[in-house]
Short mmCIF file of C-alpha atoms and ligand atoms in Angstrom, two decimals:
data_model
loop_
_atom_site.label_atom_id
_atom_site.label_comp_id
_atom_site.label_asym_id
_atom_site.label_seq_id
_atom_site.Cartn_x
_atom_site.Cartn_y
_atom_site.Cartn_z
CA UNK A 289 -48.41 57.66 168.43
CA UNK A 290 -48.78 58.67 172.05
CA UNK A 291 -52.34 57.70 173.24
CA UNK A 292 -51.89 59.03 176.62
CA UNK A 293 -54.96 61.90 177.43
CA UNK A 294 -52.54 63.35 179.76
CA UNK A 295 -51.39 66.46 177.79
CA UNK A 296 -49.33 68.60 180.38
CA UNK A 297 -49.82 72.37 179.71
CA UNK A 298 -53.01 71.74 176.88
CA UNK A 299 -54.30 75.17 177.95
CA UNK A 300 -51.10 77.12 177.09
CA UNK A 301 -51.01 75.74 172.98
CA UNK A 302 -52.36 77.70 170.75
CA UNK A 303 -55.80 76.52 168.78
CA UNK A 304 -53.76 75.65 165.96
CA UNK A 305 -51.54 73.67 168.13
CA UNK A 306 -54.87 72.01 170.16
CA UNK A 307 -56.42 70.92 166.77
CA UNK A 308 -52.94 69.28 165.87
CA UNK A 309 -53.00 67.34 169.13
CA UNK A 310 -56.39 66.30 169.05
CA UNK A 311 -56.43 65.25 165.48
CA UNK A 312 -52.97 63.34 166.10
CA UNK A 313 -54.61 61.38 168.54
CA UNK A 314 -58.14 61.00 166.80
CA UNK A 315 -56.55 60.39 163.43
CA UNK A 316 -58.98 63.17 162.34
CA UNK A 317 -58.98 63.81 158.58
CA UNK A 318 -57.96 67.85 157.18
CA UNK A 319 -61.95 67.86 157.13
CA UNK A 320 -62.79 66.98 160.12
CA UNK A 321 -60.51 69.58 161.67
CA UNK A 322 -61.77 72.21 159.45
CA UNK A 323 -65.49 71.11 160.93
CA UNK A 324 -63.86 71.32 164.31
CA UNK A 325 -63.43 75.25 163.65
CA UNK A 326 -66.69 76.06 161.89
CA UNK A 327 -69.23 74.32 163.25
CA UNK A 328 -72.70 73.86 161.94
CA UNK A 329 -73.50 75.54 158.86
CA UNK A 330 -76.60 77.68 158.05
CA UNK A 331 -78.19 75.40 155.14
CA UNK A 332 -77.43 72.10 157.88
CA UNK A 333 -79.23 74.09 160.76
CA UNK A 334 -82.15 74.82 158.07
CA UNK A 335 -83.15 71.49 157.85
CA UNK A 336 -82.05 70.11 161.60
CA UNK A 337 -85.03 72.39 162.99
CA UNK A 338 -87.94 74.67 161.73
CA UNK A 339 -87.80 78.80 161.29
CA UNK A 340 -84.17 78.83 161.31
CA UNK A 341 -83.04 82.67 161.18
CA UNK A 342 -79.10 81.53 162.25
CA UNK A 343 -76.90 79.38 164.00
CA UNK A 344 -76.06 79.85 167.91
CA UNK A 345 -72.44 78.62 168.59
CA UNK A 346 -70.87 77.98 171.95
CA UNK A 347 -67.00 77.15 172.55
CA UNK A 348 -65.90 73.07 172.10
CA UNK A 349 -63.62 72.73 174.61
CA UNK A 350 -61.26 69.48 174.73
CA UNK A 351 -60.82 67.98 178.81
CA UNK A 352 -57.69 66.44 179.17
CA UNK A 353 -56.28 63.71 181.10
CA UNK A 354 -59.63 60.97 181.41
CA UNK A 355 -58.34 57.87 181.91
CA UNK A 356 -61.65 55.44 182.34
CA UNK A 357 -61.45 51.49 182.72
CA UNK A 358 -57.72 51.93 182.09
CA UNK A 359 -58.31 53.66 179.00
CA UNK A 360 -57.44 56.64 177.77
CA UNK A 361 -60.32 59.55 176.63
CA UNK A 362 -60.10 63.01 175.04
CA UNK A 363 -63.52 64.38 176.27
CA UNK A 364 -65.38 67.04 173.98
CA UNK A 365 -67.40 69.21 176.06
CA UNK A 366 -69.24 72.18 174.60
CA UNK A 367 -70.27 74.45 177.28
CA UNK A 368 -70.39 78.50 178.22
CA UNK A 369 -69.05 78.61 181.48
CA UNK A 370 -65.23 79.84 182.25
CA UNK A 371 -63.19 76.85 184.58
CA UNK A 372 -65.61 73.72 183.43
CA UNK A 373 -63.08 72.16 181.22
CA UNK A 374 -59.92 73.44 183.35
CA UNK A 375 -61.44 72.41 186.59
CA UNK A 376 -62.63 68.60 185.12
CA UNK A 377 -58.99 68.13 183.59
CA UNK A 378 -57.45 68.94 186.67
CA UNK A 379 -59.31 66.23 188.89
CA UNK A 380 -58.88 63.74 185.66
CA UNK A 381 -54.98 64.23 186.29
CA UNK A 382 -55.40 63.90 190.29
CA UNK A 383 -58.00 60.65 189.70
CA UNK A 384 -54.86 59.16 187.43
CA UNK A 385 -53.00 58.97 190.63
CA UNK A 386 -55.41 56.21 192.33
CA UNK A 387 -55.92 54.24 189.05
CA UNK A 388 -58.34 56.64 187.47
CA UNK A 389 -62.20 56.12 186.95
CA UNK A 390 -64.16 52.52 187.12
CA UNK A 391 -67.17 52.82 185.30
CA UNK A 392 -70.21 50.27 184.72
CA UNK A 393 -73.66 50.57 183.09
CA UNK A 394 -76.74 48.67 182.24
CA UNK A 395 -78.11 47.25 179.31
CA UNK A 396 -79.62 49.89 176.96
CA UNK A 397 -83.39 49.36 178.68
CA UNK A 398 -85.41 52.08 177.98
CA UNK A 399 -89.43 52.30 178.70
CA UNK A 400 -92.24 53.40 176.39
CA UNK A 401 -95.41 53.93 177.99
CA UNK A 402 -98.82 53.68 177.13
CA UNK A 403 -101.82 55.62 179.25
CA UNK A 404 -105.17 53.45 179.37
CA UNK A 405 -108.81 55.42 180.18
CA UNK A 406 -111.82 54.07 181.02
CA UNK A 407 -111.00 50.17 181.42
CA UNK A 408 -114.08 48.62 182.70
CA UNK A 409 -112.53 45.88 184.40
CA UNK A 410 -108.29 47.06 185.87
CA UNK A 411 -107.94 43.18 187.30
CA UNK A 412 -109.15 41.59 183.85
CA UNK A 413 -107.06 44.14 181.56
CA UNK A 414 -103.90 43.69 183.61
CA UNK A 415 -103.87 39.95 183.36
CA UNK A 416 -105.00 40.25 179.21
CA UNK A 417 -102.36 41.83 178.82
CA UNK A 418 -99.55 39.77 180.44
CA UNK A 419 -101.22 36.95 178.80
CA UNK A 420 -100.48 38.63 175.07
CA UNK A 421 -96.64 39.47 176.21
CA UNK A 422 -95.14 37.68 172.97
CA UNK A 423 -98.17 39.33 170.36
CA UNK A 424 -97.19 42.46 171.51
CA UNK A 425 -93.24 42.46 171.53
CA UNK A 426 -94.19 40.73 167.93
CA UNK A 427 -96.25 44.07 167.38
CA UNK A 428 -93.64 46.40 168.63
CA UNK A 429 -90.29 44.94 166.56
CA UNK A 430 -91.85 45.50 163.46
CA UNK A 431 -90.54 48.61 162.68
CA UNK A 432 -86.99 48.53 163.58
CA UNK A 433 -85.47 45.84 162.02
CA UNK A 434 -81.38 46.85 162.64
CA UNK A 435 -81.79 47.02 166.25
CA UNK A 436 -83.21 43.58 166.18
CA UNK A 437 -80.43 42.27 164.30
CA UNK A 438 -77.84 43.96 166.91
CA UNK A 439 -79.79 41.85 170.16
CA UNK A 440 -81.66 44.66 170.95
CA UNK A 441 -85.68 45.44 170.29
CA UNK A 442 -88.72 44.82 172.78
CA UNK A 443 -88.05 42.58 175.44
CA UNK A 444 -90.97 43.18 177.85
CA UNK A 445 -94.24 44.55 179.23
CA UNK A 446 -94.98 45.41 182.36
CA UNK A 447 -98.44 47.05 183.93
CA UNK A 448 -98.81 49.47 186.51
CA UNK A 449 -101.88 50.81 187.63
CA UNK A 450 -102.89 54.37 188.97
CA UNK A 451 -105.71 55.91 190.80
CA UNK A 452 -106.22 59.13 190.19
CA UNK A 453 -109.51 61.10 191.49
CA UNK A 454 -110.80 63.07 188.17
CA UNK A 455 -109.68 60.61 185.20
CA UNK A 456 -110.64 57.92 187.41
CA UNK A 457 -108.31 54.58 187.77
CA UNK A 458 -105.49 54.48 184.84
CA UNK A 459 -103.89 51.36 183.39
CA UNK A 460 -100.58 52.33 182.49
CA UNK A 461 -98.39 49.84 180.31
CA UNK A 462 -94.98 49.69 180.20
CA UNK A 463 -92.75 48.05 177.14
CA UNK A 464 -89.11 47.43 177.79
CA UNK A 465 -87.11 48.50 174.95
CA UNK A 466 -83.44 47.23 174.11
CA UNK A 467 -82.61 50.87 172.32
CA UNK A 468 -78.60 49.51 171.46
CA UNK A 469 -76.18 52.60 170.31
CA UNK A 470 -79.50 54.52 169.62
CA UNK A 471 -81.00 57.01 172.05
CA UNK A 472 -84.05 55.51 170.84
CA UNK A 473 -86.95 58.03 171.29
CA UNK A 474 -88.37 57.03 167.88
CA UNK A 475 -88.44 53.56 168.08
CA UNK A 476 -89.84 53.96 171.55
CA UNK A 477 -92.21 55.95 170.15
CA UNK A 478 -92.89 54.34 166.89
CA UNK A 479 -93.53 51.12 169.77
CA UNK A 480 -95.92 52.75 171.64
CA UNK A 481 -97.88 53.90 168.72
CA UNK A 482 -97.94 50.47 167.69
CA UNK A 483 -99.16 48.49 170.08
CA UNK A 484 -102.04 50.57 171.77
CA UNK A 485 -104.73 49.43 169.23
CA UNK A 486 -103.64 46.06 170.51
CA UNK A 487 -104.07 47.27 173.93
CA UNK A 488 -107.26 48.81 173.90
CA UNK A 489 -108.97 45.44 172.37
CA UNK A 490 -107.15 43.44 174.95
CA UNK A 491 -108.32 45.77 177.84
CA UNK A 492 -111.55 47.47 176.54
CA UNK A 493 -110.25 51.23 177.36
CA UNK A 494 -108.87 53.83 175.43
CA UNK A 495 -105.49 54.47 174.74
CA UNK A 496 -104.34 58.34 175.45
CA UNK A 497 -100.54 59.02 175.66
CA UNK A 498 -98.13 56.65 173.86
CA UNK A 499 -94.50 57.91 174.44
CA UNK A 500 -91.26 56.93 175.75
CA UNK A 501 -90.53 58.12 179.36
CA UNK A 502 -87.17 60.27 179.98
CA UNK A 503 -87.09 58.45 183.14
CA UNK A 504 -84.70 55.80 182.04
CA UNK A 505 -84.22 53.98 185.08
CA UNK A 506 -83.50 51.00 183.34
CA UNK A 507 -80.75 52.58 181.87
CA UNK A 508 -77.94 53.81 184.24
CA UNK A 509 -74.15 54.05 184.56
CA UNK A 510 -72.03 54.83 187.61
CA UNK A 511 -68.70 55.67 188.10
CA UNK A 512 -66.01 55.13 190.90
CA UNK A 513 -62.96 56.95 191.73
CA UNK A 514 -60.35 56.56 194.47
CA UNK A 515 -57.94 59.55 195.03
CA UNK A 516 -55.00 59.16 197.52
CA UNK A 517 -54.52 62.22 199.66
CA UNK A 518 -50.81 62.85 197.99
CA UNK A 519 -52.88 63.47 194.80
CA UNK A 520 -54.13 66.35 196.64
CA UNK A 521 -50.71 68.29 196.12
CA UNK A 522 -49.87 70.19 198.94
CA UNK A 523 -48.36 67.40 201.31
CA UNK A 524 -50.31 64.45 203.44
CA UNK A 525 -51.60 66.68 206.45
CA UNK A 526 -53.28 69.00 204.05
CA UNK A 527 -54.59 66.44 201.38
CA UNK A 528 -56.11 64.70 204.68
CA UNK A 529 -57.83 68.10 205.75
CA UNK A 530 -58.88 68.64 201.79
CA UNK A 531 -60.35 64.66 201.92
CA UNK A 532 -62.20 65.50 205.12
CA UNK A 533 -63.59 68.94 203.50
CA UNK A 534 -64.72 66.80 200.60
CA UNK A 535 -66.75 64.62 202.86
CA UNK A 536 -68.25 67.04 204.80
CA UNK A 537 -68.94 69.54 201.52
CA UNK A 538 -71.18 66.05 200.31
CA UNK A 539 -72.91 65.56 203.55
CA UNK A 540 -74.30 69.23 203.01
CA UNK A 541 -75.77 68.43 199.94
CA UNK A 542 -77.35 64.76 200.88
CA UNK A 543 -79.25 66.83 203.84
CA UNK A 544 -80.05 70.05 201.94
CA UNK A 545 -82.34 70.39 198.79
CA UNK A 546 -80.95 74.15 198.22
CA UNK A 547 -77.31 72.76 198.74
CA UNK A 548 -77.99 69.18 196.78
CA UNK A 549 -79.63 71.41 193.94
CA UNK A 550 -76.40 73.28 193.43
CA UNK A 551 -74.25 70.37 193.66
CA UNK A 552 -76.26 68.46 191.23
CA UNK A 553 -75.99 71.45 189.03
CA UNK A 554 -72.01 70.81 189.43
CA UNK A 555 -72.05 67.97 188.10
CA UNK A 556 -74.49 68.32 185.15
CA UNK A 557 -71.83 71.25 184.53
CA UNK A 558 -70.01 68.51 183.27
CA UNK A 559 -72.43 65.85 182.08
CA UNK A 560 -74.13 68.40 179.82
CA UNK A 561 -71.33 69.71 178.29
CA UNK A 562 -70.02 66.29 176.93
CA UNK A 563 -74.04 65.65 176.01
CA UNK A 564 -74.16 68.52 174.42
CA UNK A 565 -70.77 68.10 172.16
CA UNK A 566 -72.04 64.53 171.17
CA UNK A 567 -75.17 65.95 169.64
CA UNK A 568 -77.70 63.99 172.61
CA UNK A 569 -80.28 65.77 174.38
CA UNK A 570 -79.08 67.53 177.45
CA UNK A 571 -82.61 68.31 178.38
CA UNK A 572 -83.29 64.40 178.47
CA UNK A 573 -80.66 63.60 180.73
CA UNK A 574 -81.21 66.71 182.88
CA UNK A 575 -84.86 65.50 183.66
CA UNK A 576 -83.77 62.17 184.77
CA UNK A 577 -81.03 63.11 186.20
CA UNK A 578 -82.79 64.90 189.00
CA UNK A 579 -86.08 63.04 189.51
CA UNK A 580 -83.18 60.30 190.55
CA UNK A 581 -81.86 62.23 193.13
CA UNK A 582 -85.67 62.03 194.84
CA UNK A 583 -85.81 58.69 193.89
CA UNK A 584 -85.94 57.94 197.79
CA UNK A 585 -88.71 60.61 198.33
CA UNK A 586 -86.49 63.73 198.78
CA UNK A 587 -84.24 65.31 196.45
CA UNK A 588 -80.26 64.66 197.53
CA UNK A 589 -76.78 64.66 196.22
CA UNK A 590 -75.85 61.99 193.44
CA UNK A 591 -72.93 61.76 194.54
CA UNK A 592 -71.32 59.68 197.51
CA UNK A 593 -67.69 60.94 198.81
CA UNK A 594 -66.82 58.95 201.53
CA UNK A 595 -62.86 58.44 203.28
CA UNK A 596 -61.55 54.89 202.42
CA UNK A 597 -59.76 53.19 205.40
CA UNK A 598 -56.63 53.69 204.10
CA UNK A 599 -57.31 57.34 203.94
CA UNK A 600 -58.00 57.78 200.16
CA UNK A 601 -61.16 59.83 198.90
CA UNK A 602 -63.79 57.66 197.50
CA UNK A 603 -66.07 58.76 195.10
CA UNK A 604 -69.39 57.41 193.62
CA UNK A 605 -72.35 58.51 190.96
CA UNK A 606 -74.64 56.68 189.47
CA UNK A 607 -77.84 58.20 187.49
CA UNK A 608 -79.90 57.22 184.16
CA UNK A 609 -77.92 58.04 180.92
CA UNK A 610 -80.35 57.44 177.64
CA UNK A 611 -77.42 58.63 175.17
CA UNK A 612 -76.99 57.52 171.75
CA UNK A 613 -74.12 57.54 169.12
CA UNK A 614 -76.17 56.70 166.03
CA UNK A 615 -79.35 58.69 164.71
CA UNK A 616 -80.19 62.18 165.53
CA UNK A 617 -77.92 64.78 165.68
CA UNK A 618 -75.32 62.57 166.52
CA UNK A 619 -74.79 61.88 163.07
CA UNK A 620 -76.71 65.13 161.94
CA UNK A 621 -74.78 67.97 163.37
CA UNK A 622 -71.00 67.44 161.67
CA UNK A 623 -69.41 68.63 165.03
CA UNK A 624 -71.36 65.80 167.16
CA UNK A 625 -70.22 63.66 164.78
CA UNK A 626 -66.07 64.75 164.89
CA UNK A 627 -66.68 65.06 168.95
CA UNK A 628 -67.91 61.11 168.77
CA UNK A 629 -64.77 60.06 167.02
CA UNK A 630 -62.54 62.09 169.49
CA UNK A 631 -63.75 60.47 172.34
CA UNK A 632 -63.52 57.03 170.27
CA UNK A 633 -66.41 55.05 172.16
CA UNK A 634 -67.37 51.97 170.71
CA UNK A 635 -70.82 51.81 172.15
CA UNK A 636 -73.70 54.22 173.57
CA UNK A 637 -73.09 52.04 177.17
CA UNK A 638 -69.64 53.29 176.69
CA UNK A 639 -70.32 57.00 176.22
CA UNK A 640 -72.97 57.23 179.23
CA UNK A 641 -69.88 55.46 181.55
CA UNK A 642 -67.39 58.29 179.97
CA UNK A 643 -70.13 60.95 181.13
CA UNK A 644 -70.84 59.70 184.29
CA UNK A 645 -66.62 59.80 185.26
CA UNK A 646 -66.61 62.94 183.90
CA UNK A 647 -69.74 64.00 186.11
CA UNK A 648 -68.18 62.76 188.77
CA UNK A 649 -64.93 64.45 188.31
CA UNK A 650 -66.40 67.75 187.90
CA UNK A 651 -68.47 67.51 190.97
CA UNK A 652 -65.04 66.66 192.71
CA UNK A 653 -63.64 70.14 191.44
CA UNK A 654 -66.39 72.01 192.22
CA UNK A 655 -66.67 70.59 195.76
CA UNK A 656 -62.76 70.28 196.59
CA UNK A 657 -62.20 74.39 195.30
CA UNK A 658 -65.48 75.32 197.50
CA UNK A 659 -64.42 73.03 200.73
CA UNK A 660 -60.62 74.83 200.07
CA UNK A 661 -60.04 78.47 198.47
CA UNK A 662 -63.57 78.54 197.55
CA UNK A 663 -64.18 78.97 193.75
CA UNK A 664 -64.07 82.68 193.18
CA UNK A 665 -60.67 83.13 192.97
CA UNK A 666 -60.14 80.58 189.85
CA UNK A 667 -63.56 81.51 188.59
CA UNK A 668 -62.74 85.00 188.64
CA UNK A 669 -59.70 84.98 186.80
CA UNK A 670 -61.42 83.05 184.03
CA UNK A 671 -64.44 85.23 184.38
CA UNK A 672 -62.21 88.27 183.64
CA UNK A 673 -61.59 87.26 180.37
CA UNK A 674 -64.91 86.92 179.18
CA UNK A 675 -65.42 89.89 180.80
CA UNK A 676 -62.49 91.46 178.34
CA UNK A 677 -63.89 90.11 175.38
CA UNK A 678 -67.75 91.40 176.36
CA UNK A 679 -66.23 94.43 176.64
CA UNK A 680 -64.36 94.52 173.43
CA UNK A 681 -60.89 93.32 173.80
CA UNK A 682 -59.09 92.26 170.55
CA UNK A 683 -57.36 88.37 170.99
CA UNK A 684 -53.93 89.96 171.50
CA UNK A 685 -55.53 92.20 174.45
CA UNK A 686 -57.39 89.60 175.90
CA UNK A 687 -54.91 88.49 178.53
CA UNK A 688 -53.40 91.62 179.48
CA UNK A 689 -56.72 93.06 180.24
CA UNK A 690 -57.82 90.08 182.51
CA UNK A 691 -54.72 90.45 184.41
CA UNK A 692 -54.97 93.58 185.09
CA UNK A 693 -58.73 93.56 185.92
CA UNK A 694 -57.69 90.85 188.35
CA UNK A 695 -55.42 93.05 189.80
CA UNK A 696 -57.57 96.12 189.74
CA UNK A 697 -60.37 93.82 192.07
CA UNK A 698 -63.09 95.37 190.27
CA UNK A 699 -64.13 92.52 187.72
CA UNK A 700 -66.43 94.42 186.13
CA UNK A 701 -67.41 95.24 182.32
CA UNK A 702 -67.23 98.92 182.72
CA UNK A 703 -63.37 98.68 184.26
CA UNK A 704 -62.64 96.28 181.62
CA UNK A 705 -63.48 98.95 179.05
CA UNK A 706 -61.65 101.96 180.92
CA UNK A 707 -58.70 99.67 180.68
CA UNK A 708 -58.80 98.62 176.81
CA UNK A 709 -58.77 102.24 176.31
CA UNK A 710 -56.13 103.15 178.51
CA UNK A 711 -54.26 100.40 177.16
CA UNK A 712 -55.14 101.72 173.58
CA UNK A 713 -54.48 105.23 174.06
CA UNK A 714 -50.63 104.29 175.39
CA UNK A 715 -49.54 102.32 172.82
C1 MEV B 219 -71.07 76.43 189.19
O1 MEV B 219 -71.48 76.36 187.85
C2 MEV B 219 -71.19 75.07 189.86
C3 MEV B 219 -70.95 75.07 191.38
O2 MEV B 219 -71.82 76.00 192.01
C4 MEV B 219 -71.25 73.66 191.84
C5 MEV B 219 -71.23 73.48 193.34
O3 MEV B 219 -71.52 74.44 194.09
O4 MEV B 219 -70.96 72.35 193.78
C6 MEV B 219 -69.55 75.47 191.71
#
């Protein structure tokens, strides 16, 4: 079987003929490729949340061409936006040219926290407390027994404290959670729970919140990528001038909230879309995500592009990734599930490395087609065939009407529907 990602001319196969590919290369079972096509049903949405009245689908789209660590990825990405999975398979295909992505990550450190009132004495409580280290990691693995087993479980406490002028001075305690494959919000939780009876007699104050914080700095992976200028396509001169774009397109967004805001949003094009198909929560990663880009006290680009010495485009992202490929909807939603075994990661550090490349790489597209053509010419094209099928094209119509409303310059709706009947009426 040919486990290359690179699948020249993807886009022009048919569904049936997409499914066939992936499911060659997945080894996905006449089941799992039916799931692929339907999606969540109505009695498995009842009981994933509360009031269900339906089920809200968005396309799965496959990107092409990853190739991470010297591996080879299929990425699932379920997202609503025309040129997101076209744009991120193109730059995979370039990135191949310098070697493709190098990706690294952390342990799977998450923090719980705990929120102490009214401690008489801050000094005293602080020092009980790292004094009773071991009683309370005893307290805290209790409950989760497997992760234990697999290395992970609590590993430490920590104690920070705050002053704040109407609660008065808060003791805030930290506990450092190995979380494994899991995202781990319930044993975090479960943890926090635990211990604060423990912490209030140790301290004398009164335990409030008890919760895992989204803020997983403990938990990052980055990604690299080094592009040669030939990758660029059009000749040396111009991939030079594309590089130097690149560069310049970055420094706009490390000096600009309203420009770093947009190119953040770039990449969590991509980063959400492959959260999103693996059944994690996007909103999670989004929050992190972009209290680390004011990590230094204003908000910035996560991205670095910088021109190697050679002349090649260097790339760089690193931000917190609390992803999971057991528990949850991971397992829960059947799609999440098929979209895990796709991408064929053998670990949760594994998956937030593949969506960290692929952030990276669609932050490249985004930022290359701006610095060059600008976007709205690619964008448009794509956008004119949603625009088709809002305004009721049939399948078979769908391409001739986005050609021609390309053509006509007025990508609009209302044009799209004079056409269809135009179309209609002369054949
Ligand atoms: C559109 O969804 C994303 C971009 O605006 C990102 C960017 O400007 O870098 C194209």
């Amino acid at each position: 079987m040919n486990r290359s990602s690179r699948i020249p001319g993807f886009y022009k196969k048919s569904i049936e003929e997409r499914v066939k590919a992936v499911a060659d290369w997945a080894g996905l079972s006449p089941e799992e490729q039916a799931i692929l096509r339907q999606g969540l049903g109505l009695a498995q949405a009842d009981k994933m949340i509360e009031n269900v009245v339906g089920v809200f689908s968005l396309p799965l789209g496959i990107g092409v061409n990853f190739l991470i660590n010297g591996r080879d990825y299929l990425i699932p990405m379920v997202v609503e936006e025309p040129s997101v999975v076209a744009a991120v398979s193109n730059v995979a295909r370039m990135a191949r040219e310098g070697g493709g992505f190098q990706t690294g990550s952390t342990e799977p450190l998450m923090i719980a926290q705990v929120q102490l009132l009214d401690v008489p004495d801050i000094e005293k409580a602080a020092e009980a407390i790292r004094s009773a280290r071991d009683e309370l990691l005893a307290i805290a693995n209790q409950f989760h027994p497997t992760i234990q087993r697999l290395g992970g479980g609590a590993k430490d406490v920590a104690v920070r404290v705050i002053e704040d002028t109407s609660v008065g001075t808060m003791l805030i305690v930290h506990l450092i959670y190995d979380t494994r494959d899991a995202m781990g919000a319930n044993a975090l939780n479960t943890a926090a729970e635990a211990i604060a009876p423990k912490l209030e007699s140790l301290t004398g104050g009164r335990a409030l919140l008890r919760i895992l914080s989204n803020y997983s700095t403990l938990r990052r992976a980055w990604a690299r990528v080094r592009i040669p200028p030939s990758a660029f396509g059009e000749g040396e001169t111009k991939g030079k001038a594309v590089i130097r774009g690149i560069v310049a397109a970055n420094a706009f967004a490390e000096a600009d909230v309203y420009r770093a805001v947009t190119h953040n949003k770039g990449i969590m094009n991509g980063i959400d879309a492959v959260v999103m198909a693996t059944g994690n929560d996007w909103r999670a990663v989004e929050a992190a995500a972009h209290a680390y880009a004011a990590k230094d006290g204003r908000y910035r680009s996560l991205t670095e592009w910088r021109e190697s010495e050679d002349g090649s485009l260097e790339g760089y992202l690193e931000l917190p990734m609390a992803l999971g490929i057991v528990g949850g909807a991971t397992r829960s939603h059947p799609q999440a599930r098929v979209a895990l075994k796709i991408l064929g990661v053998r670990s949760a550090q594994e998956l937030a490395e593949v969506v960290v490349a692929v952030g990276l790489a669609q932050n490249l597209a985004a930022i290359r087609a701006l610095a060059d053509e600008g976007i709205q010419k690619g964008h448009m094209s794509l956008h004119a065939r949603q625009l088709a099928l809002a305004a009721g094209a049939r399948d078979d119509e769908v391409d001739a009407v986005a050609e021609r409303l390309v053509q006509s310059g007025q990508i609009r709706e209302e044009t799209a529907r004079e056409i269809i009947a135009e179309m209609r009426a002369r054949n």
